[in-house]
Amino acid sequence: MAHRARISTAAANDPCDKDQVKGIAAGDTARRATRIANCAAAIPGYNPATLFPTSEPQTSLQLLQGGNPDLGSEVARTYTAGFVVQPHWLKGLEFSTDYWQINVDGAISTIPIKHAAAEPLL
């Protein structure tokens, strides 16, 4: 089973931070209202006017970090070919060429922290 841990991070701006909410354009009231509603649903007692300033990076949202025990393996098909020509009549001359093709199915990657924290709240 993969190890999992709950962590907090300051690696990204917290989308619920009062300065982040205040930074939404004044004319974009629908986006601001959606952000406040989503943050209030995620953070008990959320108040967009008092949540900490971004000058002291913190996060109000805990993240679950770890592996997925149900994750399958990546599968790759790779092809490589190459050759080198060294004419014996021209010392020091060498021609070479290489070809490669890599196809990966089921690639495993991570979601950047700024997207993982912000997307559900935007």
Coordinates of N, CA and C in Angstrom, one line a residue:
M1 N 0.8 -1.2 0.0 CA 0.0 0.0 0.0 C 0.9 1.2 0.0
A2 N 0.5 2.2 -0.8 CA 1.3 3.5 -0.9 C 1.1 4.3 0.4
H3 N 2.2 5.0 0.7 CA 2.2 5.9 1.9 C 1.5 7.2 1.5
R4 N 0.6 7.6 2.4 CA -0.1 8.9 2.2 C 0.1 9.7 3.5
A5 N 0.1 11.0 3.3 CA 0.3 12.0 4.4 C -0.5 13.2 4.1
R6 N -1.1 13.8 5.2 CA -1.7 15.1 5.1 C -0.7 16.2 5.3
I7 N -0.6 17.1 4.4 CA 0.4 18.2 4.6 C -0.2 19.5 4.3
S8 N 0.4 20.5 4.8 CA 0.1 21.9 4.4 C 1.3 22.5 3.6
T9 N 1.1 23.4 2.7 CA 2.2 23.9 2.0 C 2.0 25.4 1.7
A10 N 3.2 26.0 1.5 CA 3.2 27.4 1.1 C 3.8 27.6 -0.3
A11 N 3.8 26.5 -1.0 CA 4.4 26.5 -2.3 C 3.5 27.2 -3.4
A12 N 2.3 27.5 -3.1 CA 1.4 28.2 -4.0 C 0.6 29.2 -3.2
N13 N 0.1 30.2 -3.9 CA -0.8 31.1 -3.2 C -2.2 30.4 -2.9
D14 N -2.6 30.6 -1.7 CA -3.9 30.0 -1.3 C -5.0 30.8 -2.0
P15 N -5.9 30.1 -2.8 CA -6.9 30.9 -3.5 C -8.0 31.4 -2.6
C16 N -8.0 31.0 -1.3 CA -9.0 31.5 -0.3 C -8.4 32.7 0.5
D17 N -7.1 33.0 0.3 CA -6.5 34.1 1.0 C -7.2 35.4 0.7
K18 N -7.3 36.2 1.8 CA -8.1 37.5 1.5 C -7.5 38.3 0.4
D19 N -6.2 38.4 0.2 CA -5.6 39.2 -0.8 C -5.9 38.5 -2.2
Q20 N -6.0 37.2 -2.3 CA -6.3 36.6 -3.5 C -7.8 36.8 -3.9
V21 N -8.7 36.8 -2.9 CA -10.1 37.1 -3.2 C -10.2 38.6 -3.6
K22 N -9.5 39.4 -2.9 CA -9.6 40.9 -3.1 C -9.0 41.2 -4.5
G23 N -8.1 40.4 -5.0 CA -7.4 40.6 -6.3 C -8.3 40.3 -7.5
I24 N -9.5 39.6 -7.3 CA -10.4 39.4 -8.4 C -11.0 40.7 -8.8
A25 N -11.0 40.9 -10.1 CA -11.4 42.2 -10.6 C -12.8 42.6 -10.0
A26 N -12.9 43.9 -9.7 CA -14.1 44.4 -9.0 C -15.3 44.2 -9.8
G27 N -15.2 44.2 -11.2 CA -16.4 44.0 -12.0 C -16.8 42.6 -12.2
D28 N -15.9 41.6 -11.7 CA -16.2 40.2 -11.9 C -16.9 39.7 -10.6
T29 N -18.1 40.2 -10.3 CA -18.7 39.8 -9.0 C -19.1 38.3 -9.0
A30 N -19.5 37.7 -10.2 CA -19.9 36.3 -10.2 C -18.7 35.4 -9.8
R31 N -17.5 35.7 -10.4 CA -16.3 34.9 -10.0 C -15.9 35.1 -8.6
R32 N -16.0 36.3 -8.0 CA -15.7 36.6 -6.6 C -16.7 35.8 -5.7
A33 N -18.0 35.9 -6.1 CA -19.0 35.2 -5.3 C -18.8 33.7 -5.3
T34 N -18.4 33.1 -6.5 CA -18.2 31.7 -6.6 C -17.0 31.3 -5.7
R35 N -15.9 32.1 -5.8 CA -14.7 31.8 -5.0 C -15.0 31.8 -3.5
I36 N -15.7 32.8 -3.1 CA -16.1 32.9 -1.6 C -17.0 31.7 -1.2
A37 N -17.9 31.4 -2.0 CA -18.8 30.3 -1.7 C -18.0 28.9 -1.7
N38 N -17.2 28.7 -2.6 CA -16.4 27.5 -2.6 C -15.4 27.4 -1.4
C39 N -14.8 28.5 -1.1 CA -13.9 28.6 0.0 C -14.7 28.3 1.3
A40 N -15.8 29.0 1.4 CA -16.7 28.8 2.6 C -17.1 27.3 2.8
A41 N -17.4 26.6 1.7 CA -17.7 25.2 1.7 C -16.6 24.3 2.2
A42 N -15.3 24.8 1.8 CA -14.1 24.0 2.1 C -13.5 24.3 3.5
I43 N -13.8 25.5 4.0 CA -13.1 25.9 5.2 C -14.1 26.3 6.3
P44 N -14.3 25.5 7.3 CA -15.3 25.9 8.3 C -15.0 27.3 8.9
G45 N -16.0 28.2 9.0 CA -15.8 29.5 9.6 C -15.0 30.5 8.7
Y46 N -15.0 30.2 7.4 CA -14.2 31.0 6.5 C -14.8 32.4 6.4
N47 N -13.9 33.4 6.5 CA -14.3 34.8 6.3 C -13.3 35.4 5.4
P48 N -13.7 35.8 4.1 CA -12.8 36.3 3.1 C -12.1 37.6 3.6
A49 N -12.7 38.3 4.5 CA -12.1 39.6 4.9 C -10.9 39.4 5.9
T50 N -10.9 38.3 6.6 CA -9.9 38.1 7.6 C -8.9 37.0 7.4
L51 N -9.0 36.2 6.4 CA -8.1 35.1 6.2 C -6.7 35.7 5.9
F52 N -5.7 35.1 6.5 CA -4.3 35.6 6.5 C -3.8 36.3 5.2
P53 N -2.9 37.3 5.3 CA -2.4 37.9 4.1 C -1.3 37.0 3.4
T54 N -1.2 37.2 2.1 CA -0.2 36.4 1.4 C 1.3 36.8 1.7
S55 N 1.5 37.9 2.4 CA 2.9 38.3 2.7 C 3.5 37.3 3.7
E56 N 2.7 36.5 4.3 CA 3.2 35.4 5.2 C 2.6 34.2 4.6
P57 N 3.2 33.5 3.6 CA 2.6 32.4 3.0 C 2.2 31.3 3.9
Q58 N 0.9 30.9 3.8 CA 0.4 29.8 4.6 C -0.6 29.2 3.7
T59 N -1.3 28.1 4.1 CA -2.4 27.6 3.4 C -3.5 27.2 4.4
S60 N -4.7 27.4 4.0 CA -5.8 27.0 4.8 C -6.3 25.6 4.4
L61 N -5.8 25.1 3.3 CA -6.3 23.8 2.8 C -5.2 22.7 3.0
Q62 N -5.6 21.6 3.6 CA -4.6 20.5 3.7 C -4.7 19.7 2.4
L63 N -3.6 19.2 2.0 CA -3.5 18.4 0.8 C -3.2 16.9 1.2
L64 N -3.7 16.0 0.5 CA -3.4 14.6 0.7 C -2.3 14.3 -0.3
Q65 N -1.1 13.9 0.2 CA 0.0 13.6 -0.7 C 0.4 12.2 -0.5
G66 N 0.6 11.5 -1.6 CA 1.0 10.1 -1.5 C 0.7 9.4 -2.8
G67 N 1.0 8.1 -2.8 CA 0.7 7.3 -3.9 C -0.7 6.7 -4.0
N68 N -1.0 6.2 -5.2 CA -2.3 5.7 -5.4 C -2.1 4.1 -5.5
P69 N -2.7 3.4 -4.6 CA -2.5 1.9 -4.6 C -3.2 1.3 -5.8
D70 N -4.1 1.9 -6.5 CA -4.8 1.4 -7.6 C -4.2 1.8 -8.9
L71 N -3.1 2.5 -8.9 CA -2.4 3.0 -10.1 C -1.7 1.8 -10.8
G72 N -2.0 1.8 -12.1 CA -1.3 0.8 -12.9 C 0.1 1.2 -13.4
S73 N 0.7 0.4 -14.1 CA 2.1 0.7 -14.6 C 2.0 1.5 -15.9
E74 N 3.0 2.3 -16.1 CA 3.2 2.9 -17.4 C 3.7 1.9 -18.4
V75 N 3.3 2.0 -19.6 CA 3.8 1.1 -20.6 C 4.4 1.9 -21.7
A76 N 5.6 1.6 -22.1 CA 6.3 2.3 -23.2 C 6.8 1.4 -24.3
R77 N 6.7 1.9 -25.5 CA 7.2 1.2 -26.7 C 8.3 2.1 -27.2
T78 N 9.5 1.6 -27.2 CA 10.6 2.5 -27.7 C 11.4 1.8 -28.8
Y79 N 11.8 2.6 -29.7 CA 12.6 2.1 -30.9 C 13.8 3.1 -31.0
T80 N 14.9 2.4 -31.2 CA 16.2 3.2 -31.4 C 17.0 2.6 -32.5
A81 N 17.7 3.4 -33.2 CA 18.6 2.9 -34.3 C 19.6 3.9 -34.5
G82 N 20.8 3.5 -34.8 CA 21.9 4.4 -35.1 C 23.0 3.7 -35.9
F83 N 23.8 4.5 -36.5 CA 25.0 4.0 -37.1 C 26.0 5.1 -37.2
V84 N 27.3 4.6 -37.3 CA 28.4 5.5 -37.4 C 29.3 5.0 -38.6
V85 N 29.7 6.0 -39.4 CA 30.6 5.7 -40.6 C 31.9 6.4 -40.3
Q86 N 33.0 5.7 -40.3 CA 34.3 6.3 -40.2 C 35.2 5.8 -41.4
P87 N 35.2 6.6 -42.4 CA 36.0 6.2 -43.6 C 37.5 6.1 -43.2
H88 N 38.0 5.0 -43.5 CA 39.4 4.7 -43.2 C 40.4 5.6 -44.0
W89 N 40.0 6.1 -45.1 CA 40.9 6.9 -45.9 C 40.9 8.4 -45.5
L90 N 39.9 8.8 -44.6 CA 39.9 10.2 -44.0 C 40.0 10.1 -42.5
K91 N 41.2 10.1 -42.0 CA 41.4 10.0 -40.6 C 40.7 11.1 -39.8
G92 N 40.0 10.7 -38.8 CA 39.3 11.7 -37.9 C 37.9 12.1 -38.4
L93 N 37.5 11.7 -39.6 CA 36.2 12.0 -40.1 C 35.2 10.9 -39.6
E94 N 34.1 11.4 -39.1 CA 33.1 10.5 -38.6 C 31.7 11.0 -38.9
F95 N 30.8 10.2 -39.4 CA 29.4 10.6 -39.6 C 28.6 9.7 -38.7
S96 N 27.6 10.2 -38.1 CA 26.7 9.4 -37.3 C 25.3 9.9 -37.4
T97 N 24.4 9.0 -37.2 CA 23.0 9.4 -37.2 C 22.2 8.5 -36.2
D98 N 21.2 9.0 -35.6 CA 20.5 8.3 -34.6 C 19.0 8.5 -34.8
Y99 N 18.2 7.6 -34.5 CA 16.7 7.7 -34.6 C 16.2 7.1 -33.3
W100 N 15.2 7.8 -32.7 CA 14.5 7.2 -31.6 C 13.0 7.6 -31.7
Q101 N 12.2 6.7 -31.1 CA 10.7 7.0 -31.0 C 10.3 6.3 -29.7
I102 N 9.6 7.1 -28.9 CA 9.1 6.7 -27.6 C 7.6 6.9 -27.5
N103 N 6.8 5.9 -27.3 CA 5.4 6.0 -27.1 C 5.1 5.5 -25.7
V104 N 4.4 6.4 -24.9 CA 4.1 6.0 -23.5 C 2.6 6.0 -23.4
D105 N 2.1 4.9 -22.8 CA 0.7 4.8 -22.5 C 0.5 4.7 -21.0
G106 N -0.5 5.4 -20.5 CA -0.8 5.5 -19.1 C 0.3 6.2 -18.3
A107 N 0.8 7.3 -18.9 CA 1.9 8.1 -18.2 C 1.5 8.5 -16.8
I108 N 2.4 8.4 -15.9 CA 2.2 8.8 -14.5 C 2.9 10.2 -14.3
S109 N 2.1 11.1 -13.8 CA 2.7 12.4 -13.5 C 2.1 13.0 -12.3
T110 N 2.4 14.2 -12.0 CA 1.8 14.9 -10.8 C 1.1 16.2 -11.3
I111 N 0.2 16.6 -10.5 CA -0.6 17.9 -10.7 C 0.2 19.0 -10.0
P112 N 0.5 20.1 -10.7 CA 1.2 21.2 -10.0 C 0.4 21.7 -8.9
I113 N 1.1 22.0 -7.7 CA 0.4 22.3 -6.5 C -0.5 23.5 -6.7
K114 N -0.2 24.5 -7.5 CA -1.0 25.7 -7.7 C -2.3 25.3 -8.4
H115 N -2.3 24.3 -9.2 CA -3.6 23.8 -9.8 C -4.4 22.9 -8.9
A116 N -3.7 22.1 -8.2 CA -4.4 21.2 -7.2 C -5.1 21.9 -6.2
A117 N -4.6 23.0 -5.7 CA -5.2 23.8 -4.6 C -6.3 24.7 -5.2
A118 N -6.1 25.3 -6.4 CA -6.9 26.3 -6.9 C -8.1 25.9 -7.7
E119 N -7.9 24.9 -8.5 CA -9.0 24.5 -9.5 C -10.3 24.2 -8.8
P120 N -10.4 23.5 -7.7 CA -11.8 23.2 -7.1 C -12.4 24.5 -6.6
L121 N -11.6 25.5 -6.3 CA -12.2 26.7 -5.7 C -12.5 27.9 -6.6
L122 N -12.0 27.8 -7.9 CA -12.2 28.9 -8.8 C -13.6 29.0 -9.3

